[in-house]
Amino acid sequence: MISFVWFSKRPFWAGRGGSENYTAGHIRELMRRGIPTRLITIGLGEDDGREDFPDITFTSLKSHEQLSELEDTLVGITKPLGVPTKHPSYTILHCPPRSSEGNLETFDVSKMNLTHAVAPSKFAAKLWAPKLGVRPNKIPIVYPFAERPFSRVKRPDNTTGKTRILFAGRLMPDKGIFTLLAALHLGEMQDLPYTLTVTRAAANTNCGPIICKLLEAHPWVNLVPARRTPKAMAELMAEHDIVVMPSSDIFWKENFGIVSVEAQHAGCRVIASNSGGLPETDCGGLLLIRPDDPQALARGIVRAAALGPLTTAERLYASNKFTVTASVDKLLAVMRTTERNHQTLLQKQGALMREQLDLAFGITRELGLRLARDDKLR
C-alpha cells in the first residue's frame, strides 16, 4: 500500500491549495490502477477533511511514531516523516524552504536523511538542492497535473460580450490578490469590457476573512464560493476566458502553480508572474508578466483578451501536457528505482557482512590451529 502523510495542523480541506489537489489526484489515479492507496493524517482524528473527499480512504494516527510500525510505502506531503520506516519513504517538497508566515523554516531539514526527496518542478529542485547538499539533477521531479475533468469540460459560449477573468488562487497576499486589485484601476483596464470572478479559496486562513470583506465591498468583483472538486472547478474555469495568477515574488516562491495547468486544459489563457516554477507550467496558453507589477498585469490582461481563449487545437495540445497519468507514471518509476537501489545496497551490505564473517571464521580457525600446535609442542 502507498500512503500519503498529511502533516499540517489544519485538516486536508478541498479547494484550498495545490498540495491538496496534487495529492488527491495522485491517490485517485493510483486507486484507478488498482494500487491500494490512502491518506494518513496525524493528530486530527476524523475531523481531518475526509468529508470533502468521499472517494479517498483516510486513516488518522495519533503520533508520528506510529508511522514506523506500518508496512506501507510512505510519502510525506511538504514535510519529512522524521522517523525510520520499514520501506524507503519519500518527501514531496511542495513548499519552499522558508514559509511566508514569519519567515520560519517549513520543516527540519536534518530529518531528510531518513527519506528520499522528490520535487514538483525544476525550480523547486534548484531551490532545495543547496539545503539538502546535493546537485539539483539528483532530486527527481514529479510534476503536478490537471485531472481529466479539466480537458473534458465543455466550454459554454460567451454571451456577455465581455472578457471573463477568473482569480482562483488562495486569498492571501502571496497569491497577488492586491496586485490584481491595483491593476483594475490602471488606464489599460479602463477601456476593456470585462467581468472579474474571485473564489473564496482558503477564506478560512488568517488573511482570508479580511480579504473577503474587501472583495465583497468592491463593485467590480464577483466573489463566489470556492470549488471543492475537480469537476466543479473545471466547470468554473470553462466559463472564463482568462485565469490570472499574479503571484508575488516577495512573500512566496511558487514551486509550480497547478491552477495554471488546470486552466489551460480547460481552454483558458493564463497570465502568471514570471517567477518561481510558474514558467514551467506552459501548455501553450501561458503569458508571463513581471511579478508584483500592477501595470504589467493590466497589460497582460489586455493582451490575453485580444487573443481570446484557447482555440480547439491549442486546447488539444495543452491537454496532453502535465497529465495525471504521466505524473503517476513518474512517481512509480521513482519508487521502483529507489527500491532497486535499496535492494542492491542491502545485497552489498549482506555480501560485506558475509565476507567479514568468513574472515572472522578464518582468523578463529587459524588461531585454533596455532593453539593446537602449541599444545603438542608442550
XYZ file of N, CA and C in Angstrom, residues 164-357:
582
model
N -14.039 37.469 -19.757
C -14.346 36.896 -18.438
C -13.051 36.468 -17.751
N -12.743 37.118 -16.621
C -11.484 36.906 -15.905
C -11.769 36.173 -14.601
N -10.895 35.231 -14.268
C -11.049 34.452 -13.035
C -9.758 34.480 -12.223
N -9.894 34.768 -10.928
C -8.804 34.612 -9.967
C -9.224 33.483 -9.030
N -8.492 32.364 -9.066
C -8.890 31.181 -8.292
C -7.854 30.786 -7.254
N -6.889 31.673 -6.984
C -5.860 31.368 -6.007
C -6.336 31.579 -4.582
N -5.515 31.167 -3.633
C -5.849 31.378 -2.226
C -5.907 32.870 -1.922
N -6.828 33.258 -1.041
C -6.973 34.669 -0.674
C -5.926 35.043 0.366
N -4.697 35.136 -0.134
C -3.560 35.514 0.689
C -2.680 36.462 -0.118
N -1.935 37.342 0.550
C -1.120 38.327 -0.180
C -0.147 37.699 -1.170
N 0.399 36.513 -0.841
C 1.418 35.923 -1.711
C 0.870 35.508 -3.070
N -0.437 35.350 -3.175
C -1.030 34.951 -4.454
C -1.328 36.135 -5.369
N -1.054 37.352 -4.885
C -1.145 38.523 -5.758
C -2.514 39.164 -5.855
N -3.384 38.915 -4.885
C -4.725 39.498 -4.966
C -4.674 41.024 -4.926
N -3.747 41.597 -4.159
C -3.653 43.053 -4.088
C -3.048 43.642 -5.361
N -2.171 42.904 -5.995
C -1.646 43.330 -7.296
C -2.773 43.392 -8.315
N -3.666 42.403 -8.262
C -4.810 42.383 -9.180
C -5.742 43.562 -8.928
N -6.053 43.841 -7.662
C -6.960 44.952 -7.356
C -6.368 46.280 -7.816
N -5.056 46.422 -7.667
C -4.408 47.657 -8.129
C -4.481 47.769 -9.653
N -4.309 46.645 -10.354
C -4.320 46.660 -11.822
C -5.668 47.117 -12.379
N -6.745 46.829 -11.654
C -8.079 47.189 -12.144
C -8.259 48.692 -12.302
N -7.478 49.471 -11.589
C -7.651 50.917 -11.593
C -6.691 51.630 -12.539
N -5.904 50.872 -13.290
C -4.971 51.478 -14.234
C -5.637 51.726 -15.577
N -5.046 52.646 -16.341
C -5.648 53.061 -17.608
C -5.846 51.924 -18.589
N -4.919 50.966 -18.598
C -5.013 49.859 -19.555
C -6.319 49.085 -19.409
N -6.847 49.031 -18.190
C -8.061 48.250 -17.938
C -9.343 49.051 -18.153
N -9.222 50.349 -18.215
C -10.424 51.182 -18.240
C -11.250 51.002 -19.505
N -10.589 50.725 -20.621
C -11.309 50.589 -21.892
C -11.660 49.141 -22.223
N -11.342 48.233 -21.314
C -11.600 46.815 -21.569
C -12.899 46.391 -20.897
N -13.874 45.946 -21.659
C -15.083 45.411 -21.030
C -14.803 44.014 -20.456
N -15.003 43.858 -19.177
C -14.659 42.579 -18.558
C -15.552 42.303 -17.350
N -15.544 41.062 -16.937
C -16.100 40.665 -15.643
C -14.977 39.977 -14.874
N -14.970 40.146 -13.572
C -13.936 39.537 -12.734
C -14.586 38.694 -11.643
N -14.235 37.414 -11.636
C -14.724 36.481 -10.618
C -13.556 36.062 -9.740
N -13.795 36.059 -8.438
C -12.793 35.618 -7.462
C -13.438 34.564 -6.570
N -12.747 33.456 -6.346
C -13.296 32.427 -5.464
C -12.838 32.670 -4.025
N -13.563 32.075 -3.102
C -13.232 32.196 -1.678
C -12.226 31.122 -1.247
N -11.346 30.727 -2.113
C -10.370 29.691 -1.774
C -9.548 30.103 -0.560
N -9.455 29.202 0.421
C -8.695 29.435 1.652
C -9.189 30.654 2.418
N -10.486 30.896 2.357
C -11.050 32.028 3.097
C -10.985 31.823 4.604
N -10.676 30.602 5.031
C -10.617 30.306 6.468
C -9.209 30.464 7.040
N -8.289 31.024 6.273
C -6.941 31.291 6.789
C -6.941 32.609 7.553
N -5.797 32.977 8.109
C -5.727 34.210 8.889
C -6.067 35.443 8.062
N -5.593 35.460 6.815
C -5.827 36.628 5.950
C -7.183 36.580 5.267
N -7.721 35.390 5.087
C -8.915 35.201 4.283
C -10.102 36.073 4.647
N -10.530 36.107 5.907
C -11.707 36.908 6.263
C -11.544 38.397 5.957
N -10.327 38.927 6.167
C -10.097 40.344 5.888
C -10.200 40.619 4.391
N -9.543 39.771 3.593
C -9.559 39.966 2.140
C -10.964 39.764 1.593
N -11.702 38.828 2.147
C -13.080 38.606 1.699
C -13.934 39.865 1.876
N -13.773 40.535 3.010
C -14.550 41.754 3.249
C -14.217 42.830 2.224
N -12.939 42.938 1.873
C -12.537 43.908 0.854
C -13.171 43.583 -0.493
N -13.159 42.295 -0.840
C -13.702 41.883 -2.136
C -15.221 42.006 -2.177
N -15.883 41.732 -1.062
C -17.341 41.869 -1.007
C -17.765 43.323 -1.228
N -16.914 44.233 -0.767
C -17.246 45.658 -0.905
C -16.876 46.228 -2.269
N -16.069 45.493 -3.039
C -15.586 46.018 -4.315
C -16.667 45.853 -5.387
N -17.071 46.933 -6.039
C -18.167 46.845 -7.019
C -17.798 46.117 -8.308
N -16.509 45.912 -8.558
C -16.097 45.278 -9.816
C -15.753 43.797 -9.649
N -15.953 43.275 -8.462
C -15.567 41.891 -8.174
C -16.793 41.048 -7.852
N -16.856 39.892 -8.467
C -17.906 38.922 -8.173
C -17.288 37.799 -7.344
N -17.553 37.795 -6.041
C -16.969 36.810 -5.128
C -17.873 35.583 -5.051
N -17.314 34.410 -5.329
C -18.110 33.182 -5.374
C -17.490 32.125 -4.446
N -18.263 31.120 -4.066
C -17.705 30.059 -3.214
C -16.572 29.318 -3.916
N -15.639 28.820 -3.104
C -14.550 28.007 -3.647
C -15.118 26.699 -4.170
N -14.547 26.199 -5.239
C -14.968 24.910 -5.786
C -14.187 23.803 -5.092
N -14.849 22.694 -4.812
C -14.257 21.681 -3.939
C -13.983 20.360 -4.642
N -14.281 20.265 -5.927
C -13.974 19.054 -6.685
C -13.362 19.452 -8.024
N -12.582 18.577 -8.646
C -12.033 18.887 -9.970
C -13.125 19.208 -10.994
N -14.216 18.487 -10.947
C -15.300 18.715 -11.904
C -15.885 20.116 -11.738
N -16.143 20.518 -10.491
C -16.728 21.833 -10.248
C -15.764 22.948 -10.631
N -14.484 22.763 -10.338
C -13.502 23.783 -10.712
C -13.337 23.861 -12.227
N -13.364 22.721 -12.886
C -13.257 22.699 -14.347
C -14.424 23.455 -14.976
N -15.612 23.244 -14.445
C -16.797 23.930 -14.984
C -16.698 25.435 -14.781
N -16.162 25.856 -13.627
C -15.998 27.293 -13.377
C -14.969 27.890 -14.335
N -13.853 27.216 -14.506
C -12.820 27.735 -15.414
C -13.331 27.815 -16.841
N -14.135 26.841 -17.259
C -14.642 26.806 -18.627
C -15.572 27.984 -18.917
N -16.082 28.609 -17.881
C -16.962 29.772 -18.049
C -16.166 31.072 -18.158
N -14.845 30.975 -18.196
C -13.992 32.167 -18.246
C -12.998 32.076 -19.396
N -12.485 33.217 -19.784
C -11.535 33.306 -20.894
C -10.094 33.391 -20.403
N -9.897 34.032 -19.256
C -8.566 34.270 -18.718
C -8.540 33.869 -17.242
N -7.492 33.200 -16.843
C -7.224 32.949 -15.421
C -5.949 33.688 -15.070
N -6.001 34.515 -14.020
C -4.838 35.307 -13.624
C -4.180 34.682 -12.401
N -2.837 34.635 -12.437
C -2.034 34.123 -11.319
C -0.886 35.109 -11.056
N -1.194 36.289 -10.528
C -0.163 37.312 -10.309
C 0.609 37.084 -9.010
N 1.084 35.880 -8.814
C 1.745 35.515 -7.558
C 2.923 36.428 -7.258
N 3.096 36.717 -5.977
C 4.166 37.609 -5.547
C 5.519 36.914 -5.622
N 6.530 37.719 -5.872
C 7.904 37.218 -5.824
C 8.565 37.652 -4.512
N 7.789 38.315 -3.655
C 8.311 38.851 -2.396
C 7.976 37.930 -1.230
N 6.696 37.574 -1.096
C 6.244 36.787 0.043
C 6.547 35.296 -0.104
N 6.510 34.825 -1.343
C 6.422 33.380 -1.556
C 6.909 33.041 -2.950
N 7.605 31.929 -3.094
C 8.035 31.465 -4.407
C 7.152 30.290 -4.814
N 6.400 30.458 -5.879
C 5.552 29.359 -6.366
C 6.444 28.214 -6.829
N 6.304 27.067 -6.213
C 7.095 25.913 -6.639
C 6.661 25.404 -8.000
N 5.386 25.558 -8.318
C 4.884 25.164 -9.643
C 3.712 26.061 -10.015
N 2.515 25.728 -9.594
C 1.326 26.507 -9.940
C 0.324 25.648 -10.681
N -0.305 24.726 -9.959
C -1.185 23.736 -10.584
C -2.408 24.375 -11.242
N -2.863 25.529 -10.707
C -4.022 26.216 -11.287
C -3.757 26.595 -12.737
N -2.522 26.955 -13.052
C -2.171 27.334 -14.416
C -2.420 26.188 -15.398
N -1.993 24.996 -15.029
C -2.179 23.830 -15.894
C -3.663 23.486 -16.018
N -4.376 23.511 -14.906
C -5.809 23.208 -14.933
C -6.550 24.179 -15.855
N -6.212 25.457 -15.744
C -6.895 26.466 -16.555
C -6.633 26.272 -18.041
N -5.401 25.976 -18.414
C -5.084 25.772 -19.831
C -5.770 24.518 -20.376
N -5.837 23.456 -19.576
C -6.572 22.266 -20.005
C -8.045 22.596 -20.226
N -8.570 23.563 -19.445
C -9.979 23.950 -19.573
C -10.196 24.984 -20.676
N -9.119 25.371 -21.381
C -9.256 26.263 -22.529
C -9.042 27.727 -22.247
N -8.506 28.073 -21.061
C -8.293 29.472 -20.703
C -6.875 29.930 -21.032
N -6.740 31.203 -21.363
C -5.420 31.825 -21.348
C -5.043 32.036 -19.883
N -3.760 31.952 -19.604
C -3.292 32.165 -18.239
C -2.256 33.272 -18.236
N -2.450 34.230 -17.333
C -1.466 35.281 -17.120
C -0.844 35.025 -15.766
N 0.461 34.798 -15.738
C 1.137 34.426 -14.493
C 2.425 35.205 -14.327
N 2.818 35.370 -13.093
C 4.083 36.037 -12.790
C 5.256 35.204 -13.305
N 6.237 35.893 -13.850
C 7.452 35.230 -14.316
C 8.353 35.007 -13.102
N 7.956 34.044 -12.305
C 8.624 33.817 -11.030
C 8.472 32.372 -10.609
N 9.450 31.881 -9.854
C 9.363 30.531 -9.306
C 9.199 29.481 -10.388
N 8.304 28.528 -10.136
C 8.069 27.444 -11.079
C 6.985 27.735 -12.096
N 6.361 28.921 -12.042
C 5.260 29.224 -12.961
C 5.653 29.145 -14.435
N 6.859 29.580 -14.847
C 7.220 29.440 -16.258
C 7.208 27.993 -16.750
N 7.361 27.041 -15.845
C 7.365 25.623 -16.238
C 5.966 25.085 -16.517
N 4.932 25.878 -16.223
C 3.552 25.389 -16.390
C 2.997 25.635 -17.791
N 3.819 26.075 -18.705
C 3.336 26.456 -20.037
C 2.828 25.254 -20.828
N 1.565 25.305 -21.163
C 0.950 24.284 -22.039
C 0.597 24.892 -23.391
N 1.131 26.058 -23.664
C 0.841 26.741 -24.927
C -0.044 27.954 -24.768
N -0.626 28.141 -23.588
C -1.544 29.261 -23.377
C -1.115 30.168 -22.248
N 0.187 30.209 -21.942
C 0.692 30.963 -20.801
C 1.341 32.265 -21.247
N 0.964 33.356 -20.594
C 1.596 34.656 -20.794
C 2.253 35.055 -19.479
N 3.548 35.352 -19.517
C 4.277 35.697 -18.306
C 4.451 37.208 -18.184
N 4.345 37.697 -16.949
C 4.485 39.129 -16.674
C 5.444 39.332 -15.504
N 5.897 40.563 -15.331
C 6.728 40.874 -14.160
C 5.896 40.708 -12.897
N 6.447 40.047 -11.887
C 5.696 39.887 -10.638
C 5.599 41.193 -9.861
N 4.570 41.314 -9.037
C 4.374 42.462 -8.148
C 4.299 43.780 -8.926
N 3.764 43.727 -10.143
C 3.697 44.907 -11.006
C 2.276 45.029 -11.570
N 1.421 45.867 -10.963
C 0.043 46.002 -11.429
C -0.077 46.408 -12.892
N 0.813 47.290 -13.354
C 0.732 47.728 -14.745
C 1.056 46.591 -15.707
N 2.065 45.780 -15.369
C 2.392 44.627 -16.204
C 1.220 43.653 -16.246
N 0.540 43.493 -15.123
C -0.631 42.613 -15.083
C -1.758 43.169 -15.944
N -2.012 44.463 -15.841
C -3.073 45.077 -16.645
C -2.793 44.913 -18.137
N -1.555 45.137 -18.536
C -1.198 44.995 -19.953
C -1.301 43.535 -20.391
N -0.938 42.619 -19.494
C -1.078 41.197 -19.820
C -2.520 40.799 -20.024
N -3.408 41.334 -19.206
C -4.840 41.033 -19.351
C -5.360 41.546 -20.687
N -4.967 42.754 -21.046
C -5.405 43.324 -22.328
C -4.893 42.479 -23.491
N -3.662 42.062 -23.402
C -3.087 41.230 -24.475
C -3.807 39.889 -24.573
N -4.058 39.254 -23.430
C -4.751 37.962 -23.432
C -6.184 38.107 -23.936
N -6.817 39.233 -23.595
C -8.187 39.473 -24.057
C -8.231 39.564 -25.578
N -7.205 40.167 -26.163
C -7.142 40.277 -27.620
C -6.972 38.904 -28.270
N -6.250 38.020 -27.617
C -6.044 36.671 -28.157
C -7.285 35.794 -27.996
N -8.030 36.040 -26.921
C -9.210 35.211 -26.650
C -8.827 33.889 -26.012
N -9.800 33.073 -25.640
C -9.499 31.768 -25.044
C -8.777 30.873 -26.042
N -8.272 29.753 -25.583
C -7.544 28.841 -26.457
C -8.456 28.311 -27.562
N -7.886 28.177 -28.741
C -8.626 27.544 -29.836
C -8.751 26.047 -29.544
N -9.560 25.368 -30.332
C -9.729 23.918 -30.150
C -8.391 23.195 -30.284
N -7.605 23.597 -31.284
C -6.298 22.960 -31.494
C -5.350 23.259 -30.343
N -5.361 24.520 -29.876
C -4.489 24.890 -28.764
C -4.870 24.137 -27.496
N -6.155 23.980 -27.280
C -6.598 23.268 -26.079
C -6.236 21.788 -26.163
N -6.360 21.209 -27.344
C -5.993 19.803 -27.515
C -4.511 19.607 -27.232
N -3.702 20.537 -27.705
C -2.263 20.468 -27.431
C -2.006 20.593 -25.929
N -2.671 21.560 -25.293
C -2.474 21.798 -23.859
C -2.850 20.585 -23.028
N -3.917 19.902 -23.410
C -4.436 18.798 -22.595
C -3.521 17.580 -22.591
N -2.526 17.572 -23.469
C -1.559 16.471 -23.481
C -0.312 16.784 -22.659
N -0.303 17.951 -22.042
C 0.804 18.352 -21.179
C 0.386 18.182 -19.716
N 1.296 17.736 -18.892
C 1.067 17.642 -17.449
C -0.217 16.872 -17.116
N -0.252 15.632 -17.548
C -1.404 14.781 -17.257
C -1.170 13.998 -15.973
N -2.260 13.589 -15.338
C -2.153 12.796 -14.116
C -1.527 11.436 -14.413
N -1.774 10.904 -15.605
C -1.172 9.622 -15.990
C 0.350 9.715 -15.998
N 0.871 10.762 -16.647
C 2.324 10.933 -16.722
C 2.926 11.171 -15.341
N 2.226 11.920 -14.501
C 2.738 12.229 -13.168
C 2.844 10.972 -12.309
N 1.806 10.147 -12.310
C 1.832 8.920 -11.511
C 2.836 7.927 -12.080
N 2.946 7.864 -13.412
C 3.978 7.006 -14.026
C 5.357 7.372 -13.485
N 5.638 8.676 -13.401
C 6.940 9.129 -12.925
C 7.121 8.815 -11.440
N 6.076 9.018 -10.647
C 6.175 8.720 -9.216
C 6.482 7.243 -8.990
N 5.790 6.371 -9.699
C 6.030 4.933 -9.554
C 7.425 4.556 -10.040
N 7.888 5.223 -11.100
C 9.239 4.951 -11.608
C 10.291 5.348 -10.575
N 10.069 6.478 -9.897
C 10.996 6.909 -8.841
C 11.022 5.876 -7.724
N 9.848 5.376 -7.356
C 9.772 4.380 -6.283
C 10.459 3.079 -6.681
N 10.254 2.651 -7.932
C 10.897 1.405 -8.389
C 12.417 1.543 -8.381
N 12.907 2.678 -8.865
C 14.355 2.905 -8.887
C 14.933 2.909 -7.478
N 14.244 3.581 -6.565
C 14.711 3.628 -5.178
C 14.720 2.243 -4.552
N 13.670 1.466 -4.814
C 13.584 0.105 -4.263
C 14.729 -0.755 -4.799
N 15.008 -0.623 -6.112
C 16.109 -1.399 -6.700
C 17.444 -1.013 -6.061
N 17.649 0.291 -5.916
C 18.897 0.753 -5.302
C 18.998 0.290 -3.851
N 17.848 0.294 -3.176
C 17.811 -0.151 -1.779
C 18.159 -1.636 -1.688
N 17.576 -2.427 -2.591
C 17.862 -3.863 -2.589
C 19.334 -4.127 -2.919
N 19.853 -3.370 -3.887
C 21.266 -3.521 -4.248
C 22.166 -3.189 -3.064
N 21.810 -2.112 -2.351
C 22.584 -1.726 -1.184
C 22.536 -2.809 -0.118
N 21.331 -3.370 0.097
C 21.204 -4.440 1.089
C 22.036 -5.661 0.694
N 22.031 -5.967 -0.618
C 22.818 -7.108 -1.092
C 24.309 -6.857 -0.881
N 24.753 -5.625 -1.170
C 26.160 -5.296 -0.966
C 26.518 -5.365 0.518
N 25.614 -4.857 1.356
C 25.863 -4.914 2.788
C 25.905 -6.362 3.267
N 24.987 -7.199 2.706
C 24.960 -8.615 3.069
C 26.245 -9.319 2.645
N 26.708 -9.000 1.416
C 27.944 -9.612 0.926
C 29.131 -9.190 1.788
N 29.147 -7.914 2.188
C 30.237 -7.427 3.038
C 30.210 -8.115 4.393
N 28.995 -8.297 4.931
C 28.878 -8.975 6.225
C 29.355 -10.428 6.115
N 28.983 -11.100 5.000
C 29.425 -12.489 4.809
C 30.949 -12.555 4.696
N 31.505 -11.572 3.960
C 32.960 -11.527 3.807
C 33.638 -11.329 5.156
N 33.052 -10.437 5.975
C 33.628 -10.181 7.292
C 33.502 -11.409 8.200
N 32.337 -12.095 8.090
C 32.138 -13.305 8.892
C 33.117 -14.400 8.470
